[in-house]
Short mmCIF file of C-alpha atoms in Angstrom, two decimals:
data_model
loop_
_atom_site.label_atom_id
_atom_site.label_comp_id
_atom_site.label_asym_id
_atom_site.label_seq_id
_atom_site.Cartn_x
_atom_site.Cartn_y
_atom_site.Cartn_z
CA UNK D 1 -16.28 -3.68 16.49
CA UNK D 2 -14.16 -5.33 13.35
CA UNK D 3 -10.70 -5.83 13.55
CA UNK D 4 -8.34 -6.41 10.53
CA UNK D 5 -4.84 -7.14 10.64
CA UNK D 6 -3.09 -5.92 7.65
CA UNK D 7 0.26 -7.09 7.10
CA UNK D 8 3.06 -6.30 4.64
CA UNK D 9 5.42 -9.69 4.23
CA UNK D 10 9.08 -9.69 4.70
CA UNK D 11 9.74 -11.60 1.29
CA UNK D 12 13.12 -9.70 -0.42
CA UNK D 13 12.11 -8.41 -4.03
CA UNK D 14 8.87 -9.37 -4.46
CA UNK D 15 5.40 -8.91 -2.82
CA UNK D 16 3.17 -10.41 -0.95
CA UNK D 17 0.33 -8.68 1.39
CA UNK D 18 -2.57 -10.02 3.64
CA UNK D 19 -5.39 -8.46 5.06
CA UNK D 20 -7.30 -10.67 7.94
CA UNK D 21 -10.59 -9.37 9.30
CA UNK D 22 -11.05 -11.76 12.72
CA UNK D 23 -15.26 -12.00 12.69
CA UNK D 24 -17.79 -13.24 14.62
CA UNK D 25 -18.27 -16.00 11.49
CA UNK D 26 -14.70 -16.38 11.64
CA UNK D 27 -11.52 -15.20 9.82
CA UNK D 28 -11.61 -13.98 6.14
CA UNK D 29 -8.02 -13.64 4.84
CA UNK D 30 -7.20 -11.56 1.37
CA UNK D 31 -4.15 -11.53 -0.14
CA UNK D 32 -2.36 -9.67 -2.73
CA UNK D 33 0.54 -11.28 -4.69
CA UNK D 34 2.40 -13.86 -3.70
CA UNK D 35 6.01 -14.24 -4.69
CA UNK D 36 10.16 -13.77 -4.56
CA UNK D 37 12.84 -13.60 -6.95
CA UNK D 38 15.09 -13.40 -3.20
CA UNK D 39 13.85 -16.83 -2.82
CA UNK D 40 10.73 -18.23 -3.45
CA UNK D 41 11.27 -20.55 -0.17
CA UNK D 42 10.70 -17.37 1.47
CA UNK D 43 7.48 -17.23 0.35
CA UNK D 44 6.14 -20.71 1.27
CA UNK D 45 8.03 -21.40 4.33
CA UNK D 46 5.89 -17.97 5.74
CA UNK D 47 2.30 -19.39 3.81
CA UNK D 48 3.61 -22.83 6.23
CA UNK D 49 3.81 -20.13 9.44
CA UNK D 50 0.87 -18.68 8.21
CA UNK D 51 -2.06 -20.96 7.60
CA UNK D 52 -3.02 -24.52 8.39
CA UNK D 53 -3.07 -27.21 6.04
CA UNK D 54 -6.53 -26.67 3.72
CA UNK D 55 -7.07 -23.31 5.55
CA UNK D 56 -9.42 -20.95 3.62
CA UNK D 57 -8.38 -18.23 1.86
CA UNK D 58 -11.00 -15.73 0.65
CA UNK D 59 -9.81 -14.06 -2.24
CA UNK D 60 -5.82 -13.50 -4.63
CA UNK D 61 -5.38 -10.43 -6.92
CA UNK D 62 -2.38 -11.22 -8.91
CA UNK D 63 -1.17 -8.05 -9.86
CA UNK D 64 0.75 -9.41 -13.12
CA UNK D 65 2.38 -12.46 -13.59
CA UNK D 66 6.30 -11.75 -12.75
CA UNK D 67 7.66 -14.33 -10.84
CA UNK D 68 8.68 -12.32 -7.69
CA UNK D 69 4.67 -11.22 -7.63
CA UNK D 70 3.17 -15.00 -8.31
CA UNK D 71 5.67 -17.78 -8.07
CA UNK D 72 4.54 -18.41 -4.37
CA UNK D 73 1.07 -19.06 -5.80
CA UNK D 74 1.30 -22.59 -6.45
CA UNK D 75 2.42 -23.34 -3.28
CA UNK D 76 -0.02 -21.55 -1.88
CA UNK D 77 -2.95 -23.26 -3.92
CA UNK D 78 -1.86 -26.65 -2.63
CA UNK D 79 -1.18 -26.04 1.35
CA UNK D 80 -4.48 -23.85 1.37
CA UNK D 81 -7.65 -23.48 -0.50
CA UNK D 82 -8.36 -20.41 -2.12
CA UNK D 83 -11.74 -19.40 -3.17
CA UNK D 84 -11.06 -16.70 -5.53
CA UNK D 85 -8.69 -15.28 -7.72
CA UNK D 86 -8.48 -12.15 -8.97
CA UNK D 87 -5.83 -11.09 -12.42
CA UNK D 88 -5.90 -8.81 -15.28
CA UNK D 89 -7.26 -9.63 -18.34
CA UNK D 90 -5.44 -12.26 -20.37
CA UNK D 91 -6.40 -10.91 -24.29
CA UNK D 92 -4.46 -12.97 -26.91
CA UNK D 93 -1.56 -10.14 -27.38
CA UNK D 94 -1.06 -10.39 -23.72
CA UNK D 95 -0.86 -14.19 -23.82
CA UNK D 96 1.53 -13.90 -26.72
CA UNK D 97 3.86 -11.23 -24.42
CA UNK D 98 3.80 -13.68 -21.01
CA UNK D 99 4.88 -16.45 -23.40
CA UNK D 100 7.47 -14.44 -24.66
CA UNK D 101 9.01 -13.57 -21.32
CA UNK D 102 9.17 -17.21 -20.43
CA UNK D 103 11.92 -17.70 -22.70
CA UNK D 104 14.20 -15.85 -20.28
CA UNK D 105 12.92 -16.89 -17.30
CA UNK D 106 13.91 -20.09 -15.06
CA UNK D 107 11.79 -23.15 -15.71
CA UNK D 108 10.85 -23.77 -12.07
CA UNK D 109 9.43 -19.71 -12.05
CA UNK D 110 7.51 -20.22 -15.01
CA UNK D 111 6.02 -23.12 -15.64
CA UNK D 112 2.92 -23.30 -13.43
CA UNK D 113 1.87 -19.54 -15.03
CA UNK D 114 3.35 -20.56 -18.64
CA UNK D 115 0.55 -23.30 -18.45
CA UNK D 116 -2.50 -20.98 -16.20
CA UNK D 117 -2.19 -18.33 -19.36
CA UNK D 118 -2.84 -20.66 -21.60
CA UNK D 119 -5.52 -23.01 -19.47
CA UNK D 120 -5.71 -22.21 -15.99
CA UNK D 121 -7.81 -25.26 -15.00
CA UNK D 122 -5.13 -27.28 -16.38
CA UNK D 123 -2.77 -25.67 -14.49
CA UNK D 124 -4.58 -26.45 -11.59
CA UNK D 125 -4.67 -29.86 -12.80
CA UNK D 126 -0.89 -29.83 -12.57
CA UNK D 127 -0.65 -29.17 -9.03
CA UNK D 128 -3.09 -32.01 -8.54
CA UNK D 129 -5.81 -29.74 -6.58
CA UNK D 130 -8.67 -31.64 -5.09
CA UNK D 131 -10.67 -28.22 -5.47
CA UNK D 132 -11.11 -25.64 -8.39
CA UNK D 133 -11.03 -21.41 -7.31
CA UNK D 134 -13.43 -19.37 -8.94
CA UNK D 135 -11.86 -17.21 -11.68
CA UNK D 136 -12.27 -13.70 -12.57
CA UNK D 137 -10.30 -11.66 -14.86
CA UNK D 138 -10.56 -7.94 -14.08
CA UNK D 139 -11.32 -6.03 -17.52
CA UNK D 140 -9.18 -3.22 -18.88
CA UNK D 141 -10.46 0.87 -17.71
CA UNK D 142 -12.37 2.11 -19.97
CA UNK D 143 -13.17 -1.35 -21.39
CA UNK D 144 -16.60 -2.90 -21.03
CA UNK D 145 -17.32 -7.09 -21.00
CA UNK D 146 -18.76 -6.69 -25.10
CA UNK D 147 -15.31 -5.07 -26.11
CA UNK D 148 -13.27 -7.21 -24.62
CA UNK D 149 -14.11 -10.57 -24.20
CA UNK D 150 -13.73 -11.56 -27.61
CA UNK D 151 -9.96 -11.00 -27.16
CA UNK D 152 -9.66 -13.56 -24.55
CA UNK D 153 -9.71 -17.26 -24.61
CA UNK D 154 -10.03 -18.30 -20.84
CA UNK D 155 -13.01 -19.83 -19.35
CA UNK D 156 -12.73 -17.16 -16.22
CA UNK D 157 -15.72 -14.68 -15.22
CA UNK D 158 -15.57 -10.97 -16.18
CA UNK D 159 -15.01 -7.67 -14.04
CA UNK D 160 -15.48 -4.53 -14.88
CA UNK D 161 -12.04 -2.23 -13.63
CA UNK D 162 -13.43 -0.01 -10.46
CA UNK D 163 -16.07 -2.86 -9.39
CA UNK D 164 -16.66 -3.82 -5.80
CA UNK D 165 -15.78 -7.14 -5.21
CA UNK D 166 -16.52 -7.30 -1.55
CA UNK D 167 -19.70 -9.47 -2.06
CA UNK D 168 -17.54 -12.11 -3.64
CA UNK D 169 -15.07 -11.97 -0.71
CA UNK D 170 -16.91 -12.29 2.01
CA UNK D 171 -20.13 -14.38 1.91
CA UNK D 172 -23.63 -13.09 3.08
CA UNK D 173 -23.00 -13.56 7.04
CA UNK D 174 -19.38 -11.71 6.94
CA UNK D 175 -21.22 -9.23 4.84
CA UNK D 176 -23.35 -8.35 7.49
CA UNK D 177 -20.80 -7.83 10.19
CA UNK D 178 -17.91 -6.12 7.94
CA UNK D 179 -18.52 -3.13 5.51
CA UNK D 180 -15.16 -2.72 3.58
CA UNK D 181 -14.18 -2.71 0.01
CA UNK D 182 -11.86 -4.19 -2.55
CA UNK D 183 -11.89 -2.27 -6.02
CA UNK D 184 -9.22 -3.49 -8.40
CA UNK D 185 -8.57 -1.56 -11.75
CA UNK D 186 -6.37 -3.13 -14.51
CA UNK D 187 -4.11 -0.80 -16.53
CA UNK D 188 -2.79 -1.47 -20.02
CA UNK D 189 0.57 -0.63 -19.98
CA UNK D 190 0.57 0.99 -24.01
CA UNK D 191 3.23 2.55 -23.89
CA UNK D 192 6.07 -0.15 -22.87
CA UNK D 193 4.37 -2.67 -25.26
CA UNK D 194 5.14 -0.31 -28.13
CA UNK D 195 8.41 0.43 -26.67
CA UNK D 196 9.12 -3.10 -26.45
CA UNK D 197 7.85 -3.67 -29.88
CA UNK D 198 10.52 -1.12 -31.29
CA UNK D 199 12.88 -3.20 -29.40
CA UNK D 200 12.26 -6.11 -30.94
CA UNK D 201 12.31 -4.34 -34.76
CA UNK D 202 15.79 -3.17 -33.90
CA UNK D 203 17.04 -6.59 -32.44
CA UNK D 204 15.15 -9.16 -35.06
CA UNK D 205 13.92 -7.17 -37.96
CA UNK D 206 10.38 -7.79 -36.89
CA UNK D 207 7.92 -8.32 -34.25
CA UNK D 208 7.97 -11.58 -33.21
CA UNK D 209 5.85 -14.51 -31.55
CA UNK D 210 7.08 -16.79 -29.60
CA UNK D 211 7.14 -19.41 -31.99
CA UNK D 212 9.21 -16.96 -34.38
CA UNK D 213 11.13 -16.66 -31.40
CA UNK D 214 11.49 -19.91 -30.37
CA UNK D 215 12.28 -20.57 -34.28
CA UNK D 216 15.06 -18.26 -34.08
CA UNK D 217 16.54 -19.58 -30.93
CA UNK D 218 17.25 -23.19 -32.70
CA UNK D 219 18.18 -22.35 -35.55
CA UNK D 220 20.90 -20.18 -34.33
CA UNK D 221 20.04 -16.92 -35.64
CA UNK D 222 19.86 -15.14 -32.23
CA UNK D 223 20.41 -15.74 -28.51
CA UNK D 224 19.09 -15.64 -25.21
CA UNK D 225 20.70 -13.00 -24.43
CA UNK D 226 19.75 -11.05 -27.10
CA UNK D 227 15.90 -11.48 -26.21
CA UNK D 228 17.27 -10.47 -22.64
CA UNK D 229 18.57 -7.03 -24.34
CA UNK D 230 15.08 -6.38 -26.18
CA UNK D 231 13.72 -6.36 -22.65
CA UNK D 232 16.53 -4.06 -21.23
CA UNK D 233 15.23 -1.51 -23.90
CA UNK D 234 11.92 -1.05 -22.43
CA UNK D 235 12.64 1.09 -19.25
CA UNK D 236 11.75 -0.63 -15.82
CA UNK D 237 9.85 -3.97 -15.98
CA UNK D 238 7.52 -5.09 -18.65
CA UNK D 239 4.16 -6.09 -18.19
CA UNK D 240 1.58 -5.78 -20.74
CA UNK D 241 -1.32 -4.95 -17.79
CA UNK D 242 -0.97 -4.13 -14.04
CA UNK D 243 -3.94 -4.70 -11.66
CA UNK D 244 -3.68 -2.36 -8.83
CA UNK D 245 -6.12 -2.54 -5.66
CA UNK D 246 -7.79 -0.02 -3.31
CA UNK D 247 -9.06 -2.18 0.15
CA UNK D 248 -10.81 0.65 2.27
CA UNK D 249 -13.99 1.32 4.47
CA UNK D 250 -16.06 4.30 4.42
CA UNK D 251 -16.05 4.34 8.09
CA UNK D 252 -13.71 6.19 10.55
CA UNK D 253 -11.16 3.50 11.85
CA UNK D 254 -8.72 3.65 14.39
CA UNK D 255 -5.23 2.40 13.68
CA UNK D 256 -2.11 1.04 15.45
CA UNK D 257 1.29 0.85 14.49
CA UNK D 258 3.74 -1.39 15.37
CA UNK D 259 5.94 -0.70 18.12
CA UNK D 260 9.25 -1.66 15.75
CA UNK D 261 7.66 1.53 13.25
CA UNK D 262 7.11 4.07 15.57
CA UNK D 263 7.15 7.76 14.21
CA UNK D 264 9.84 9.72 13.85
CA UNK D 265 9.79 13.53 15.18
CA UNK D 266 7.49 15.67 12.50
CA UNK D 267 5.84 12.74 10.77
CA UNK D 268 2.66 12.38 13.24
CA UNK D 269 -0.56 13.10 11.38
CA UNK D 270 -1.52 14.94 14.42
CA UNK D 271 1.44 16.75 15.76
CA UNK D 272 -0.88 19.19 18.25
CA UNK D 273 -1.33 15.96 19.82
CA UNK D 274 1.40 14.52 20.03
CA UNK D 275 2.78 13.55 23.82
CA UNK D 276 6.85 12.96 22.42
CA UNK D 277 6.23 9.02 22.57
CA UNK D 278 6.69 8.26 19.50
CA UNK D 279 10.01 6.54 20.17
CA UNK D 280 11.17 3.25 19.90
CA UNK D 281 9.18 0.28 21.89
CA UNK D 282 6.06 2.73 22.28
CA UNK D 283 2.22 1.98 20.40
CA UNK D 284 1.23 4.72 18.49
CA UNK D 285 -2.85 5.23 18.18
CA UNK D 286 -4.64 7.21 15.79
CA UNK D 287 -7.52 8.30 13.38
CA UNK D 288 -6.81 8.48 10.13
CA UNK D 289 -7.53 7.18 6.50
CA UNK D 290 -7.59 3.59 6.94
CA UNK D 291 -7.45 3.01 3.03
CA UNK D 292 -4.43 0.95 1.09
CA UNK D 293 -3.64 1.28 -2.17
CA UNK D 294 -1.88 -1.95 -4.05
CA UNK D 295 0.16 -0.90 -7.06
CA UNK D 296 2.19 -3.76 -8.02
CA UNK D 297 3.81 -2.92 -10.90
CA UNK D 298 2.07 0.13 -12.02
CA UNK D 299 4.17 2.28 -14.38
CA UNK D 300 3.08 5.84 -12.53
CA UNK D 301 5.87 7.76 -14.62
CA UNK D 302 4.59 10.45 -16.39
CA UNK D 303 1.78 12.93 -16.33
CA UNK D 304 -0.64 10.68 -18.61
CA UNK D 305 -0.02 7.20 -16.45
CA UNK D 306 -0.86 9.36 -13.00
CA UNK D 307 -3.56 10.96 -14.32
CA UNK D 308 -4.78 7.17 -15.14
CA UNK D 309 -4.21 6.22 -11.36
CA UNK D 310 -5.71 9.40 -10.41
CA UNK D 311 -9.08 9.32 -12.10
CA UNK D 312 -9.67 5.77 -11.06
CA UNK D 313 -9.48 6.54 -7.27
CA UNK D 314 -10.01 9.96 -7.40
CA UNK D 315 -13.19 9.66 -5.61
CA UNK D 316 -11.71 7.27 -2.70
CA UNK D 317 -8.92 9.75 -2.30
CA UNK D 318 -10.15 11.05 1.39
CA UNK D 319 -10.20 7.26 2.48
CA UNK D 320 -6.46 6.38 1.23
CA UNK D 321 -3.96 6.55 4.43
CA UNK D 322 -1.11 4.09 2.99
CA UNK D 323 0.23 3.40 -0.41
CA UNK D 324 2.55 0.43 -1.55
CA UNK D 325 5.15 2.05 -4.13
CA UNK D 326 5.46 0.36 -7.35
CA UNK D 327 8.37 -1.84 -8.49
CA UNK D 328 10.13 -2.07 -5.38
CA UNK D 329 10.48 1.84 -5.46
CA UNK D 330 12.27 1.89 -9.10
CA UNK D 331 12.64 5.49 -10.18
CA UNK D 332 11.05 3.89 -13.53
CA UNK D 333 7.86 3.82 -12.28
CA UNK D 334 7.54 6.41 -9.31
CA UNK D 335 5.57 9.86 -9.39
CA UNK D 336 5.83 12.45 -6.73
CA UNK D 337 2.30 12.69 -7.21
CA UNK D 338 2.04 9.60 -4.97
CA UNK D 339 2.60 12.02 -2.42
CA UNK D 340 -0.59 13.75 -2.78
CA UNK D 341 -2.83 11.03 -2.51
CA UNK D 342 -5.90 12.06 0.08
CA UNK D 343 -4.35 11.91 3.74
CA UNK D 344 -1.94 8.95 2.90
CA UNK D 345 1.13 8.75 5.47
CA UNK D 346 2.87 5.21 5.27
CA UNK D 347 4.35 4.40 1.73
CA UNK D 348 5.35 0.74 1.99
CA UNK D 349 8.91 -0.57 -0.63
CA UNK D 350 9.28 -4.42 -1.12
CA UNK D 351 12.99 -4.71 -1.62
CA UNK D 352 15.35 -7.27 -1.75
CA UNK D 353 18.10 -5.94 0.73
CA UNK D 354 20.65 -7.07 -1.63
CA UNK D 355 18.59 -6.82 -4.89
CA UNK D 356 21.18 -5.80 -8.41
CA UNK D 357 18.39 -2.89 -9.20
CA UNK D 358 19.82 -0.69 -6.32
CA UNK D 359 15.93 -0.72 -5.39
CA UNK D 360 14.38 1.26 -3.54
CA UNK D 361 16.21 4.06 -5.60
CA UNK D 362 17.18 6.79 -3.49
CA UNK D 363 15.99 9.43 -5.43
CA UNK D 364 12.43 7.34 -4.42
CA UNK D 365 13.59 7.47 -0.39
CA UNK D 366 14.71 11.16 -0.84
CA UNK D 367 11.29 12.46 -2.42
CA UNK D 368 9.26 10.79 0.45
CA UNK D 369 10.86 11.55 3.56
CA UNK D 370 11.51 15.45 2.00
CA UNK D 371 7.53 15.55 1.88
CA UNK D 372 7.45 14.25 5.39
CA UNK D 373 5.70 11.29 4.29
CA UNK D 374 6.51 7.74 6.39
CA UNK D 375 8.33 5.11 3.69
CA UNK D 376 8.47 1.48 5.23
CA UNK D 377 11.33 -0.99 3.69
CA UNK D 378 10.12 -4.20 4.17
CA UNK D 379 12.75 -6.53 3.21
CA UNK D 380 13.62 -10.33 3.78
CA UNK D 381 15.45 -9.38 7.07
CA UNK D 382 12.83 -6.64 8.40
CA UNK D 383 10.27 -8.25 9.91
CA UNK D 384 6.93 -8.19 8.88
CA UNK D 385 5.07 -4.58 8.75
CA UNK D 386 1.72 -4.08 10.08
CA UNK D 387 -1.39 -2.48 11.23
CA UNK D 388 -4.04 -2.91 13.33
CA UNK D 389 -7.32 -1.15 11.77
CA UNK D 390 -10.21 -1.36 14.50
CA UNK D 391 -13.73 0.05 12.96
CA UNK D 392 -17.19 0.05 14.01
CA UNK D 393 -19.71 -0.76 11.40
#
């Protein structure tokens, strides 16, 4: 029997998710993001809880490279040592949009990443790491290594979108004893690039670089803030690529809530069965899909970005029990379509409780508890939300 804890962090407004299979090898930890715009000493006063000093750390998939998804990753890189990490595909124009961002953003949230796009390994310099993680940049769908590699300029491996990377994970003894699967997929967000590159025609006459930018800035000719109002024109967040994750096993898996979660009346996957202890204090145990599917960021709005998701995981559907919403549960980037996913029940928000984006929206909240679907708020305050998944291989 495997066990893996899997473990949604309370962070604010931001992410940052763990999956630990306990093995007869030992313990193989995966995480996906890592930061807080709440407070980033959120973040690595739990990695401190977490892990010991130099502890291993299997695998990172960076969804994007927000802040409140990756500014917890330096501190992360230095109190542990990761073996592998995971991002989307850095291509020139993508380089040129991070970079652009930056200008907004707080030094202290930005430097480590504003260097990693442009050199990771000096990045990693930076932080004065007495070990290098491997590097793999997750390709855009549809894209193969030929077509794309020319674009980018980092010294990283390449992954197709939809791959198995389980076999990098775990090595060739946890491989034996565990048979689970990460498949990542990274998304090019088309449509908000274009939308932000109108912005920037109507605010500056031109699409700029960040040097033109940067040119602009001191000389006098435009602002801060009105860089920070070309981004307000692109609806929700921006991000030029969003990596989203499916961890699953194609074996049946029994699963336990926690006792602060239970189930309220009508949501029970199996409500023939159910013995009206679903109330606070009291386990709940069950079969079902024992799937999770990371979004990050993913812009779901719209019938051509779901049909995107969709196809990519189309053929996992039956295995996918819980979902993570995208952007904190902005109406931006939220399809009711979610809802349909295979047999998923839990749909996990990371929200600050205070955030100024009124996230999760409650137009979000409404939609899944009106499909009697489970949505967990994990918060800074909440606690940490998790599951127990218990499978033989």
């Amino acid at each position: 029997m495997i066990m893996m804890t899997r473990a949604f962090l309370p962070v604010g407004q931001g992410a940052f998710y763990m999956e630990t299979f306990a093995l007869d090898s030992g313990k193989a930890t995966i995480i996906y993001d890592c930061g807080s715009s709440t407070d980033v000493h959120i973040v690595e006063q739990m990695i401190q809880n977490l892990f010991k000093p130099g502890e291993d750390i299997a695998g990172v998939f960076i969804s994007h490279f927000d802040a409140d998804h990756t500014n917890g990753l330096p501190f992360l890189l230095k109190h542990c040592h990761v073996k592998n990490l995971f991002f989307p595909l850095i291509t020139k124009e993508s380089q040129e949009f991070i970079l652009l961002g930056d200008l907004t953003a707080p030094l202290h949230a930005s430097a480590f990443f504003s260097s990693f796009v442009r050199n990771p390994y000096g990045a990693f310099q930076s932080l004065n790491l007495d070990y290098t993680p491997a590097l793999y940049q997750i390709l855009e769908n549809g894209e193969d290594s030929e077509s794309e590699t020319q674009y980018s300029n980092l010294d990283a491996r390449y992954i197709l979108s939809g791959s198995d990377v389980s076999d990098i994970l775990f090595d060739a003894q946890q491989c034996k004893e565990v048979d689970w699967r990460y498949i990542p997929f990274n998304f090019r967000e088309t449509t908000r690039i274009a939308a932000f590159k109108k912005a920037m025609l109507k605010h500056f006459g031109q699409v700029c670089s960040r040097r033109d930018l940067q040119n602009l800035l001191n000389t006098g000719k435009i602002s801060i803030d009105d860089i920070k109002q070309a981004y307000k024109d692109v609806p929700g967040s921006f991000n030029t690529n969003s990596m989203t994750v499916l961890s699953m096993s194609p074996n049946d898996c029994t699963v336990q809530s926690l006792s602060k979660f239970p189930l309220p009346k009508g949501h029970c996957p199996h409500p023939p069965h159910c013995s009206q202890s679903c109330v606070p204090r009291v386990l709940c145990k069950w079969i079902f899909a024992n799937g999770c599917l990371y979004t990050g960021d993913y812009d779901a709005k719209g019938p051509q970005k779901w049909k995107e998701l969709h196809n990519a995981y189309d053929k996992y559907d039956r295995y996918i029990g819980c979902v993570q919403i995208p952007h904190h549960g902005s109406t931006h980037n939220y399809n009711h379509q979610l809802l349909n996913i295979g047999h998923c029940l839990f749909y996990v928000i990371s929200a600050g409780s205070n955030n100024k984006y009124w996230h999760p929206h409650f137009s979000v909240m409404k939609d899944i508890l009106v499909s009697r679907r489970y949505p967990l708020i994990v918060t800074e305050n909440s606690g940490t939300v998790s599951f127990d998944i218990f499978t033989m291989k």
